[in-house]
Amino acid sequence: MNEETPLFRQIKEEIEEQIVDGRLGEDERVPSTTELVQFYRINHVTAARGINLLVDQGILYKKRGIGVFVAPGAREALLEARRRDFPARFLEPLLREAARLNIPGQQMLAQLRDLGEDIGYDL
Amino acid sequence: MNEETPLFRQIKEEIEEQIVDGRLGEDERVPSTTELVQFYRINHVTAARGINLLVDQGILYKKRGIGVFVAPGAREALLEARRRDFPARFLEPLLREAARLNIPGQQMLAQLRDLGEDIGYDL
């Protein structure tokens, strides 16, 4: 795990990632805090904090005494939130940096198209 | 300052930012660790660590007993490093996220052009 993001947020983001890419399906059980503690060697409070953030957001739900599960619609909700945040998180920072570095627009677009081809995203 | 990046790195990035945008010119004196300690209310070790990273990279230089200064060529070196890192830091993450979210390429480009217009960067 990287050293810059707080651990509880890394736990949250790892679970989100698994939901978005389908490794964790709806109504599937999420690793328990005990399992997270053992796997990531973090403390119990940190693991619970990451999980509870997602419960508060309705992405996960708890069944008392059984465990924590992926909420129905969680994947679509996460995708929707990311689509909403996409301009502010990706487009604007890119444009500001390109402008700051005086990278010509046409050059940047050509590079974007080339890299897009490499990863199979057509522009 | 934000809470996710270690303080010494925030100090380093703030100084870099001032050099890149010209607030700190070449051979100009950089705030001393004592001034950074007072301004940001951080400890002395953190401030010194941020400064020393930039000294090690040749962006700043020390004059014993006088202070720390911006090295000649520092701005161009920082710009060059950022241009080199631009694809990996900005273009690739953008493309991967757009692909993951199934945002159509043409829609993404149109949004990029619109936002570019807003900030005065022509595509």
PDB file of N, CA and C in Angstrom, chain A residues 5-105:
ATOM      1  N   THR A   5      -1.690   7.966   1.581  1.00  0.00           N
ATOM      2  CA  THR A   5      -3.110   8.014   1.925  1.00  0.00           C
ATOM      3  C   THR A   5      -3.312   7.296   3.252  1.00  0.00           C
ATOM      4  N   PRO A   6      -4.131   7.888   4.159  1.00  0.00           N
ATOM      5  CA  PRO A   6      -4.369   7.215   5.440  1.00  0.00           C
ATOM      6  C   PRO A   6      -4.869   5.792   5.202  1.00  0.00           C
ATOM      7  N   LEU A   7      -4.477   4.897   6.090  1.00  0.00           N
ATOM      8  CA  LEU A   7      -4.813   3.481   5.923  1.00  0.00           C
ATOM      9  C   LEU A   7      -6.306   3.212   5.826  1.00  0.00           C
ATOM     10  N   PHE A   8      -7.105   3.895   6.665  1.00  0.00           N
ATOM     11  CA  PHE A   8      -8.548   3.592   6.620  1.00  0.00           C
ATOM     12  C   PHE A   8      -9.121   3.951   5.260  1.00  0.00           C
ATOM     13  N   ARG A   9      -8.549   4.998   4.614  1.00  0.00           N
ATOM     14  CA  ARG A   9      -9.051   5.374   3.295  1.00  0.00           C
ATOM     15  C   ARG A   9      -8.566   4.392   2.225  1.00  0.00           C
ATOM     16  N   GLN A  10      -7.371   3.851   2.433  1.00  0.00           N
ATOM     17  CA  GLN A  10      -6.889   2.839   1.490  1.00  0.00           C
ATOM     18  C   GLN A  10      -7.766   1.586   1.548  1.00  0.00           C
ATOM     19  N   ILE A  11      -8.197   1.228   2.758  1.00  0.00           N
ATOM     20  CA  ILE A  11      -9.104   0.079   2.912  1.00  0.00           C
ATOM     21  C   ILE A  11     -10.400   0.354   2.159  1.00  0.00           C
ATOM     22  N   LYS A  12     -10.938   1.545   2.387  1.00  0.00           N
ATOM     23  CA  LYS A  12     -12.180   1.943   1.713  1.00  0.00           C
ATOM     24  C   LYS A  12     -12.007   1.883   0.194  1.00  0.00           C
ATOM     25  N   GLU A  13     -10.903   2.438  -0.295  1.00  0.00           N
ATOM     26  CA  GLU A  13     -10.708   2.502  -1.750  1.00  0.00           C
ATOM     27  C   GLU A  13     -10.474   1.121  -2.356  1.00  0.00           C
ATOM     28  N   GLU A  14      -9.798   0.253  -1.601  1.00  0.00           N
ATOM     29  CA  GLU A  14      -9.574  -1.101  -2.098  1.00  0.00           C
ATOM     30  C   GLU A  14     -10.911  -1.847  -2.242  1.00  0.00           C
ATOM     31  N   ILE A  15     -11.786  -1.673  -1.261  1.00  0.00           N
ATOM     32  CA  ILE A  15     -13.096  -2.328  -1.347  1.00  0.00           C
ATOM     33  C   ILE A  15     -13.908  -1.736  -2.497  1.00  0.00           C
ATOM     34  N   GLU A  16     -13.884  -0.421  -2.630  1.00  0.00           N
ATOM     35  CA  GLU A  16     -14.593   0.223  -3.753  1.00  0.00           C
ATOM     36  C   GLU A  16     -14.089  -0.326  -5.090  1.00  0.00           C
ATOM     37  N   GLU A  17     -12.764  -0.426  -5.200  1.00  0.00           N
ATOM     38  CA  GLU A  17     -12.152  -0.922  -6.430  1.00  0.00           C
ATOM     39  C   GLU A  17     -12.658  -2.323  -6.766  1.00  0.00           C
ATOM     40  N   GLN A  18     -12.755  -3.160  -5.741  1.00  0.00           N
ATOM     41  CA  GLN A  18     -13.213  -4.526  -5.967  1.00  0.00           C
ATOM     42  C   GLN A  18     -14.677  -4.558  -6.382  1.00  0.00           C
ATOM     43  N   ILE A  19     -15.463  -3.611  -5.861  1.00  0.00           N
ATOM     44  CA  ILE A  19     -16.873  -3.547  -6.268  1.00  0.00           C
ATOM     45  C   ILE A  19     -16.978  -3.045  -7.706  1.00  0.00           C
ATOM     46  N   VAL A  20     -16.225  -1.990  -8.029  1.00  0.00           N
ATOM     47  CA  VAL A  20     -16.297  -1.398  -9.373  1.00  0.00           C
ATOM     48  C   VAL A  20     -15.876  -2.404 -10.435  1.00  0.00           C
ATOM     49  N   ASP A  21     -14.808  -3.143 -10.173  1.00  0.00           N
ATOM     50  CA  ASP A  21     -14.354  -4.063 -11.231  1.00  0.00           C
ATOM     51  C   ASP A  21     -15.001  -5.451 -11.129  1.00  0.00           C
ATOM     52  N   GLY A  22     -15.925  -5.626 -10.199  1.00  0.00           N
ATOM     53  CA  GLY A  22     -16.731  -6.838 -10.173  1.00  0.00           C
ATOM     54  C   GLY A  22     -16.173  -8.000  -9.355  1.00  0.00           C
ATOM     55  N   ARG A  23     -14.995  -7.803  -8.708  1.00  0.00           N
ATOM     56  CA  ARG A  23     -14.483  -8.902  -7.890  1.00  0.00           C
ATOM     57  C   ARG A  23     -15.390  -9.138  -6.689  1.00  0.00           C
ATOM     58  N   LEU A  24     -16.037  -8.063  -6.206  1.00  0.00           N
ATOM     59  CA  LEU A  24     -17.011  -8.184  -5.116  1.00  0.00           C
ATOM     60  C   LEU A  24     -18.393  -7.871  -5.682  1.00  0.00           C
ATOM     61  N   GLY A  25     -19.247  -8.851  -5.735  1.00  0.00           N
ATOM     62  CA  GLY A  25     -20.583  -8.649  -6.307  1.00  0.00           C
ATOM     63  C   GLY A  25     -21.591  -8.165  -5.273  1.00  0.00           C
ATOM     64  N   GLU A  26     -22.758  -7.738  -5.746  1.00  0.00           N
ATOM     65  CA  GLU A  26     -23.816  -7.276  -4.847  1.00  0.00           C
ATOM     66  C   GLU A  26     -24.280  -8.416  -3.939  1.00  0.00           C
ATOM     67  N   ASP A  27     -24.549  -8.046  -2.692  1.00  0.00           N
ATOM     68  CA  ASP A  27     -24.955  -8.997  -1.654  1.00  0.00           C
ATOM     69  C   ASP A  27     -23.870 -10.020  -1.327  1.00  0.00           C
ATOM     70  N   GLU A  28     -22.683  -9.785  -1.810  1.00  0.00           N
ATOM     71  CA  GLU A  28     -21.583 -10.663  -1.438  1.00  0.00           C
ATOM     72  C   GLU A  28     -20.977 -10.151  -0.117  1.00  0.00           C
ATOM     73  N   ARG A  29     -20.439 -11.067   0.679  1.00  0.00           N
ATOM     74  CA  ARG A  29     -19.867 -10.668   1.956  1.00  0.00           C
ATOM     75  C   ARG A  29     -18.487 -10.038   1.746  1.00  0.00           C
ATOM     76  N   VAL A  30     -18.261  -8.930   2.432  1.00  0.00           N
ATOM     77  CA  VAL A  30     -16.991  -8.213   2.395  1.00  0.00           C
ATOM     78  C   VAL A  30     -16.084  -8.822   3.465  1.00  0.00           C
ATOM     79  N   PRO A  31     -14.754  -8.816   3.265  1.00  0.00           N
ATOM     80  CA  PRO A  31     -13.873  -9.308   4.331  1.00  0.00           C
ATOM     81  C   PRO A  31     -14.212  -8.639   5.668  1.00  0.00           C
ATOM     82  N   SER A  32     -14.222  -9.416   6.742  1.00  0.00           N
ATOM     83  CA  SER A  32     -14.523  -8.864   8.063  1.00  0.00           C
ATOM     84  C   SER A  32     -13.356  -8.003   8.534  1.00  0.00           C
ATOM     85  N   THR A  33     -13.603  -7.163   9.542  1.00  0.00           N
ATOM     86  CA  THR A  33     -12.500  -6.362  10.078  1.00  0.00           C
ATOM     87  C   THR A  33     -11.378  -7.277  10.566  1.00  0.00           C
ATOM     88  N   THR A  34     -11.726  -8.408  11.146  1.00  0.00           N
ATOM     89  CA  THR A  34     -10.695  -9.338  11.614  1.00  0.00           C
ATOM     90  C   THR A  34      -9.844  -9.847  10.445  1.00  0.00           C
ATOM     91  N   GLU A  35     -10.517 -10.159   9.344  1.00  0.00           N
ATOM     92  CA  GLU A  35      -9.759 -10.607   8.165  1.00  0.00           C
ATOM     93  C   GLU A  35      -8.877  -9.477   7.609  1.00  0.00           C
ATOM     94  N   LEU A  36      -9.406  -8.276   7.594  1.00  0.00           N
ATOM     95  CA  LEU A  36      -8.614  -7.137   7.113  1.00  0.00           C
ATOM     96  C   LEU A  36      -7.407  -6.896   8.022  1.00  0.00           C
ATOM     97  N   VAL A  37      -7.632  -6.981   9.331  1.00  0.00           N
ATOM     98  CA  VAL A  37      -6.556  -6.799  10.311  1.00  0.00           C
ATOM     99  C   VAL A  37      -5.426  -7.783  10.043  1.00  0.00           C
ATOM    100  N   GLN A  38      -5.808  -9.045   9.792  1.00  0.00           N
ATOM    101  CA  GLN A  38      -4.775 -10.062   9.569  1.00  0.00           C
ATOM    102  C   GLN A  38      -4.087  -9.885   8.224  1.00  0.00           C
ATOM    103  N   PHE A  39      -4.894  -9.589   7.201  1.00  0.00           N
ATOM    104  CA  PHE A  39      -4.336  -9.506   5.856  1.00  0.00           C
ATOM    105  C   PHE A  39      -3.418  -8.306   5.687  1.00  0.00           C
ATOM    106  N   TYR A  40      -3.899  -7.130   6.135  1.00  0.00           N
ATOM    107  CA  TYR A  40      -3.105  -5.909   5.924  1.00  0.00           C
ATOM    108  C   TYR A  40      -2.213  -5.570   7.119  1.00  0.00           C
ATOM    109  N   ARG A  41      -2.309  -6.333   8.172  1.00  0.00           N
ATOM    110  CA  ARG A  41      -1.595  -6.034   9.422  1.00  0.00           C
ATOM    111  C   ARG A  41      -1.792  -4.580   9.856  1.00  0.00           C
ATOM    112  N   ILE A  42      -3.071  -4.181   9.909  1.00  0.00           N
ATOM    113  CA  ILE A  42      -3.444  -2.879  10.427  1.00  0.00           C
ATOM    114  C   ILE A  42      -4.183  -3.115  11.727  1.00  0.00           C
ATOM    115  N   ASN A  43      -4.499  -2.039  12.457  1.00  0.00           N
ATOM    116  CA  ASN A  43      -5.227  -2.295  13.695  1.00  0.00           C
ATOM    117  C   ASN A  43      -6.740  -2.298  13.446  1.00  0.00           C
ATOM    118  N   HIS A  44      -7.447  -2.756  14.456  1.00  0.00           N
ATOM    119  CA  HIS A  44      -8.870  -3.029  14.319  1.00  0.00           C
ATOM    120  C   HIS A  44      -9.672  -1.755  14.078  1.00  0.00           C
ATOM    121  N   VAL A  45      -9.277  -0.672  14.748  1.00  0.00           N
ATOM    122  CA  VAL A  45      -9.989   0.607  14.612  1.00  0.00           C
ATOM    123  C   VAL A  45      -9.903   1.112  13.171  1.00  0.00           C
ATOM    124  N   THR A  46      -8.712   0.984  12.581  1.00  0.00           N
ATOM    125  CA  THR A  46      -8.502   1.438  11.213  1.00  0.00           C
ATOM    126  C   THR A  46      -9.382   0.660  10.235  1.00  0.00           C
ATOM    127  N   ALA A  47      -9.388  -0.651  10.396  1.00  0.00           N
ATOM    128  CA  ALA A  47     -10.190  -1.493   9.505  1.00  0.00           C
ATOM    129  C   ALA A  47     -11.675  -1.153   9.645  1.00  0.00           C
ATOM    130  N   ALA A  48     -12.132  -1.010  10.899  1.00  0.00           N
ATOM    131  CA  ALA A  48     -13.553  -0.718  11.144  1.00  0.00           C
ATOM    132  C   ALA A  48     -13.921   0.655  10.572  1.00  0.00           C
ATOM    133  N   ARG A  49     -12.989   1.596  10.648  1.00  0.00           N
ATOM    134  CA  ARG A  49     -13.259   2.949  10.149  1.00  0.00           C
ATOM    135  C   ARG A  49     -13.461   2.932   8.631  1.00  0.00           C
ATOM    136  N   GLY A  50     -12.616   2.173   7.936  1.00  0.00           N
ATOM    137  CA  GLY A  50     -12.754   2.065   6.488  1.00  0.00           C
ATOM    138  C   GLY A  50     -14.090   1.451   6.094  1.00  0.00           C
ATOM    139  N   ILE A  51     -14.440   0.370   6.783  1.00  0.00           N
ATOM    140  CA  ILE A  51     -15.715  -0.314   6.508  1.00  0.00           C
ATOM    141  C   ILE A  51     -16.898   0.607   6.815  1.00  0.00           C
ATOM    142  N   ASN A  52     -16.822   1.280   7.970  1.00  0.00           N
ATOM    143  CA  ASN A  52     -17.970   2.092   8.393  1.00  0.00           C
ATOM    144  C   ASN A  52     -18.226   3.282   7.473  1.00  0.00           C
ATOM    145  N   LEU A  53     -17.164   3.819   6.881  1.00  0.00           N
ATOM    146  CA  LEU A  53     -17.345   4.890   5.900  1.00  0.00           C
ATOM    147  C   LEU A  53     -18.261   4.418   4.771  1.00  0.00           C
ATOM    148  N   LEU A  54     -18.021   3.200   4.316  1.00  0.00           N
ATOM    149  CA  LEU A  54     -18.809   2.670   3.196  1.00  0.00           C
ATOM    150  C   LEU A  54     -20.217   2.260   3.637  1.00  0.00           C
ATOM    151  N   VAL A  55     -20.359   1.853   4.889  1.00  0.00           N
ATOM    152  CA  VAL A  55     -21.702   1.566   5.419  1.00  0.00           C
ATOM    153  C   VAL A  55     -22.501   2.877   5.495  1.00  0.00           C
ATOM    154  N   ASP A  56     -21.842   3.930   5.996  1.00  0.00           N
ATOM    155  CA  ASP A  56     -22.521   5.237   6.104  1.00  0.00           C
ATOM    156  C   ASP A  56     -22.975   5.742   4.736  1.00  0.00           C
ATOM    157  N   GLN A  57     -22.213   5.407   3.703  1.00  0.00           N
ATOM    158  CA  GLN A  57     -22.558   5.878   2.357  1.00  0.00           C
ATOM    159  C   GLN A  57     -23.549   4.960   1.652  1.00  0.00           C
ATOM    160  N   GLY A  58     -23.935   3.899   2.315  1.00  0.00           N
ATOM    161  CA  GLY A  58     -24.911   2.986   1.705  1.00  0.00           C
ATOM    162  C   GLY A  58     -24.309   2.042   0.668  1.00  0.00           C
ATOM    163  N   ILE A  59     -22.986   1.989   0.610  1.00  0.00           N
ATOM    164  CA  ILE A  59     -22.323   1.086  -0.343  1.00  0.00           C
ATOM    165  C   ILE A  59     -22.281  -0.339   0.238  1.00  0.00           C
ATOM    166  N   LEU A  60     -22.131  -0.420   1.539  1.00  0.00           N
ATOM    167  CA  LEU A  60     -22.150  -1.712   2.241  1.00  0.00           C
ATOM    168  C   LEU A  60     -23.297  -1.690   3.248  1.00  0.00           C
ATOM    169  N   TYR A  61     -23.768  -2.869   3.620  1.00  0.00           N
ATOM    170  CA  TYR A  61     -24.735  -2.938   4.722  1.00  0.00           C
ATOM    171  C   TYR A  61     -24.332  -4.058   5.665  1.00  0.00           C
ATOM    172  N   LYS A  62     -24.751  -3.891   6.944  1.00  0.00           N
ATOM    173  CA  LYS A  62     -24.409  -4.881   7.963  1.00  0.00           C
ATOM    174  C   LYS A  62     -25.595  -5.778   8.269  1.00  0.00           C
ATOM    175  N   LYS A  63     -25.320  -7.073   8.416  1.00  0.00           N
ATOM    176  CA  LYS A  63     -26.315  -7.977   8.997  1.00  0.00           C
ATOM    177  C   LYS A  63     -25.780  -8.375  10.354  1.00  0.00           C
ATOM    178  N   ARG A  64     -26.489  -7.942  11.370  1.00  0.00           N
ATOM    179  CA  ARG A  64     -25.998  -8.135  12.730  1.00  0.00           C
ATOM    180  C   ARG A  64     -25.628  -9.599  12.997  1.00  0.00           C
ATOM    181  N   GLY A  65     -24.416  -9.796  13.472  1.00  0.00           N
ATOM    182  CA  GLY A  65     -23.970 -11.145  13.828  1.00  0.00           C
ATOM    183  C   GLY A  65     -23.543 -11.991  12.648  1.00  0.00           C
ATOM    184  N   ILE A  66     -23.720 -11.462  11.432  1.00  0.00           N
ATOM    185  CA  ILE A  66     -23.361 -12.278  10.271  1.00  0.00           C
ATOM    186  C   ILE A  66     -22.174 -11.676   9.511  1.00  0.00           C
ATOM    187  N   GLY A  67     -22.279 -10.367   9.231  1.00  0.00           N
ATOM    188  CA  GLY A  67     -21.166  -9.757   8.515  1.00  0.00           C
ATOM    189  C   GLY A  67     -21.585  -8.512   7.767  1.00  0.00           C
ATOM    190  N   VAL A  68     -20.696  -8.049   6.890  1.00  0.00           N
ATOM    191  CA  VAL A  68     -20.948  -6.846   6.115  1.00  0.00           C
ATOM    192  C   VAL A  68     -21.011  -7.252   4.645  1.00  0.00           C
ATOM    193  N   PHE A  69     -21.978  -6.678   3.925  1.00  0.00           N
ATOM    194  CA  PHE A  69     -22.241  -7.105   2.553  1.00  0.00           C
ATOM    195  C   PHE A  69     -22.308  -5.918   1.598  1.00  0.00           C
ATOM    196  N   VAL A  70     -22.128  -6.210   0.317  1.00  0.00           N
ATOM    197  CA  VAL A  70     -22.231  -5.174  -0.712  1.00  0.00           C
ATOM    198  C   VAL A  70     -23.711  -4.879  -0.966  1.00  0.00           C
ATOM    199  N   ALA A  71     -24.064  -3.596  -0.897  1.00  0.00           N
ATOM    200  CA  ALA A  71     -25.466  -3.209  -1.092  1.00  0.00           C
ATOM    201  C   ALA A  71     -25.878  -3.360  -2.551  1.00  0.00           C
ATOM    202  N   PRO A  72     -27.154  -3.702  -2.791  1.00  0.00           N
ATOM    203  CA  PRO A  72     -27.659  -3.713  -4.168  1.00  0.00           C
ATOM    204  C   PRO A  72     -27.489  -2.304  -4.754  1.00  0.00           C
ATOM    205  N   GLY A  73     -27.051  -2.236  -5.996  1.00  0.00           N
ATOM    206  CA  GLY A  73     -26.868  -0.935  -6.640  1.00  0.00           C
ATOM    207  C   GLY A  73     -25.556  -0.254  -6.296  1.00  0.00           C
ATOM    208  N   ALA A  74     -24.724  -0.913  -5.460  1.00  0.00           N
ATOM    209  CA  ALA A  74     -23.481  -0.283  -5.009  1.00  0.00           C
ATOM    210  C   ALA A  74     -22.560   0.039  -6.183  1.00  0.00           C
ATOM    211  N   ARG A  75     -22.423  -0.917  -7.094  1.00  0.00           N
ATOM    212  CA  ARG A  75     -21.502  -0.700  -8.211  1.00  0.00           C
ATOM    213  C   ARG A  75     -21.941   0.496  -9.046  1.00  0.00           C
ATOM    214  N   GLU A  76     -23.226   0.531  -9.376  1.00  0.00           N
ATOM    215  CA  GLU A  76     -23.708   1.641 -10.206  1.00  0.00           C
ATOM    216  C   GLU A  76     -23.557   2.974  -9.467  1.00  0.00           C
ATOM    217  N   ALA A  77     -23.801   2.966  -8.144  1.00  0.00           N
ATOM    218  CA  ALA A  77     -23.650   4.204  -7.365  1.00  0.00           C
ATOM    219  C   ALA A  77     -22.196   4.677  -7.376  1.00  0.00           C
ATOM    220  N   LEU A  78     -21.269   3.736  -7.251  1.00  0.00           N
ATOM    221  CA  LEU A  78     -19.847   4.107  -7.271  1.00  0.00           C
ATOM    222  C   LEU A  78     -19.443   4.636  -8.641  1.00  0.00           C
ATOM    223  N   LEU A  79     -19.922   3.961  -9.697  1.00  0.00           N
ATOM    224  CA  LEU A  79     -19.601   4.431 -11.054  1.00  0.00           C
ATOM    225  C   LEU A  79     -20.177   5.825 -11.276  1.00  0.00           C
ATOM    226  N   GLU A  80     -21.396   6.031 -10.814  1.00  0.00           N
ATOM    227  CA  GLU A  80     -22.056   7.327 -10.988  1.00  0.00           C
ATOM    228  C   GLU A  80     -21.252   8.434 -10.277  1.00  0.00           C
ATOM    229  N   ALA A  81     -20.838   8.148  -9.048  1.00  0.00           N
ATOM    230  CA  ALA A  81     -20.061   9.134  -8.289  1.00  0.00           C
ATOM    231  C   ALA A  81     -18.746   9.441  -8.999  1.00  0.00           C
ATOM    232  N   ARG A  82     -18.128   8.409  -9.563  1.00  0.00           N
ATOM    233  CA  ARG A  82     -16.856   8.635 -10.246  1.00  0.00           C
ATOM    234  C   ARG A  82     -17.036   9.409 -11.536  1.00  0.00           C
ATOM    235  N   ARG A  83     -18.143   9.135 -12.238  1.00  0.00           N
ATOM    236  CA  ARG A  83     -18.400   9.900 -13.464  1.00  0.00           C
ATOM    237  C   ARG A  83     -18.614  11.371 -13.120  1.00  0.00           C
ATOM    238  N   ARG A  84     -19.305  11.609 -12.024  1.00  0.00           N
ATOM    239  CA  ARG A  84     -19.572  12.989 -11.592  1.00  0.00           C
ATOM    240  C   ARG A  84     -18.258  13.693 -11.243  1.00  0.00           C
ATOM    241  N   ASP A  85     -17.351  12.965 -10.583  1.00  0.00           N
ATOM    242  CA  ASP A  85     -16.096  13.568 -10.134  1.00  0.00           C
ATOM    243  C   ASP A  85     -15.025  13.614 -11.218  1.00  0.00           C
ATOM    244  N   PHE A  86     -15.277  12.958 -12.342  1.00  0.00           N
ATOM    245  CA  PHE A  86     -14.251  12.812 -13.375  1.00  0.00           C
ATOM    246  C   PHE A  86     -13.665  14.150 -13.863  1.00  0.00           C
ATOM    247  N   PRO A  87     -14.473  15.144 -14.193  1.00  0.00           N
ATOM    248  CA  PRO A  87     -13.889  16.418 -14.646  1.00  0.00           C
ATOM    249  C   PRO A  87     -12.982  17.055 -13.593  1.00  0.00           C
ATOM    250  N   ALA A  88     -13.456  17.130 -12.352  1.00  0.00           N
ATOM    251  CA  ALA A  88     -12.662  17.798 -11.318  1.00  0.00           C
ATOM    252  C   ALA A  88     -11.418  16.997 -10.934  1.00  0.00           C
ATOM    253  N   ARG A  89     -11.514  15.663 -10.996  1.00  0.00           N
ATOM    254  CA  ARG A  89     -10.383  14.849 -10.554  1.00  0.00           C
ATOM    255  C   ARG A  89      -9.372  14.603 -11.646  1.00  0.00           C
ATOM    256  N   PHE A  90      -9.817  14.583 -12.921  1.00  0.00           N
ATOM    257  CA  PHE A  90      -8.895  14.204 -13.997  1.00  0.00           C
ATOM    258  C   PHE A  90      -8.738  15.277 -15.070  1.00  0.00           C
ATOM    259  N   LEU A  91      -9.852  15.804 -15.576  1.00  0.00           N
ATOM    260  CA  LEU A  91      -9.737  16.726 -16.708  1.00  0.00           C
ATOM    261  C   LEU A  91      -9.117  18.064 -16.291  1.00  0.00           C
ATOM    262  N   GLU A  92      -9.632  18.659 -15.220  1.00  0.00           N
ATOM    263  CA  GLU A  92      -9.118  19.975 -14.830  1.00  0.00           C
ATOM    264  C   GLU A  92      -7.647  19.952 -14.422  1.00  0.00           C
ATOM    265  N   PRO A  93      -7.228  19.003 -13.576  1.00  0.00           N
ATOM    266  CA  PRO A  93      -5.795  18.973 -13.228  1.00  0.00           C
ATOM    267  C   PRO A  93      -4.907  18.804 -14.460  1.00  0.00           C
ATOM    268  N   LEU A  94      -5.326  17.952 -15.395  1.00  0.00           N
ATOM    269  CA  LEU A  94      -4.558  17.756 -16.627  1.00  0.00           C
ATOM    270  C   LEU A  94      -4.436  19.059 -17.412  1.00  0.00           C
ATOM    271  N   LEU A  95      -5.536  19.767 -17.570  1.00  0.00           N
ATOM    272  CA  LEU A  95      -5.506  21.003 -18.357  1.00  0.00           C
ATOM    273  C   LEU A  95      -4.650  22.072 -17.681  1.00  0.00           C
ATOM    274  N   ARG A  96      -4.771  22.176 -16.373  1.00  0.00           N
ATOM    275  CA  ARG A  96      -3.981  23.184 -15.661  1.00  0.00           C
ATOM    276  C   ARG A  96      -2.487  22.900 -15.764  1.00  0.00           C
ATOM    277  N   GLU A  97      -2.127  21.627 -15.642  1.00  0.00           N
ATOM    278  CA  GLU A  97      -0.708  21.273 -15.726  1.00  0.00           C
ATOM    279  C   GLU A  97      -0.191  21.487 -17.153  1.00  0.00           C
ATOM    280  N   ALA A  98      -0.966  21.082 -18.144  1.00  0.00           N
ATOM    281  CA  ALA A  98      -0.544  21.272 -19.541  1.00  0.00           C
ATOM    282  C   ALA A  98      -0.348  22.751 -19.836  1.00  0.00           C
ATOM    283  N   ALA A  99      -1.256  23.596 -19.329  1.00  0.00           N
ATOM    284  CA  ALA A  99      -1.140  25.041 -19.544  1.00  0.00           C
ATOM    285  C   ALA A  99       0.097  25.577 -18.837  1.00  0.00           C
ATOM    286  N   ARG A 100       0.303  25.140 -17.587  1.00  0.00           N
ATOM    287  CA  ARG A 100       1.445  25.595 -16.785  1.00  0.00           C
ATOM    288  C   ARG A 100       2.766  25.241 -17.468  1.00  0.00           C
ATOM    289  N   LEU A 101       2.798  24.046 -18.102  1.00  0.00           N
ATOM    290  CA  LEU A 101       4.044  23.574 -18.717  1.00  0.00           C
ATOM    291  C   LEU A 101       4.184  24.035 -20.166  1.00  0.00           C
ATOM    292  N   ASN A 102       3.199  24.826 -20.646  1.00  0.00           N
ATOM    293  CA  ASN A 102       3.218  25.276 -22.042  1.00  0.00           C
ATOM    294  C   ASN A 102       3.306  24.125 -23.036  1.00  0.00           C
ATOM    295  N   ILE A 103       2.602  23.041 -22.745  1.00  0.00           N
ATOM    296  CA  ILE A 103       2.536  21.942 -23.718  1.00  0.00           C
ATOM    297  C   ILE A 103       1.491  22.328 -24.756  1.00  0.00           C
ATOM    298  N   PRO A 104       1.848  22.372 -26.055  1.00  0.00           N
ATOM    299  CA  PRO A 104       0.860  22.766 -27.058  1.00  0.00           C
ATOM    300  C   PRO A 104      -0.333  21.803 -27.057  1.00  0.00           C
ATOM    301  N   GLY A 105      -1.537  22.361 -27.184  1.00  0.00           N
ATOM    302  CA  GLY A 105      -2.758  21.563 -27.134  1.00  0.00           C
ATOM    303  C   GLY A 105      -2.754  20.400 -28.120  1.00  0.00           C
TER     304      GLY A 105
END
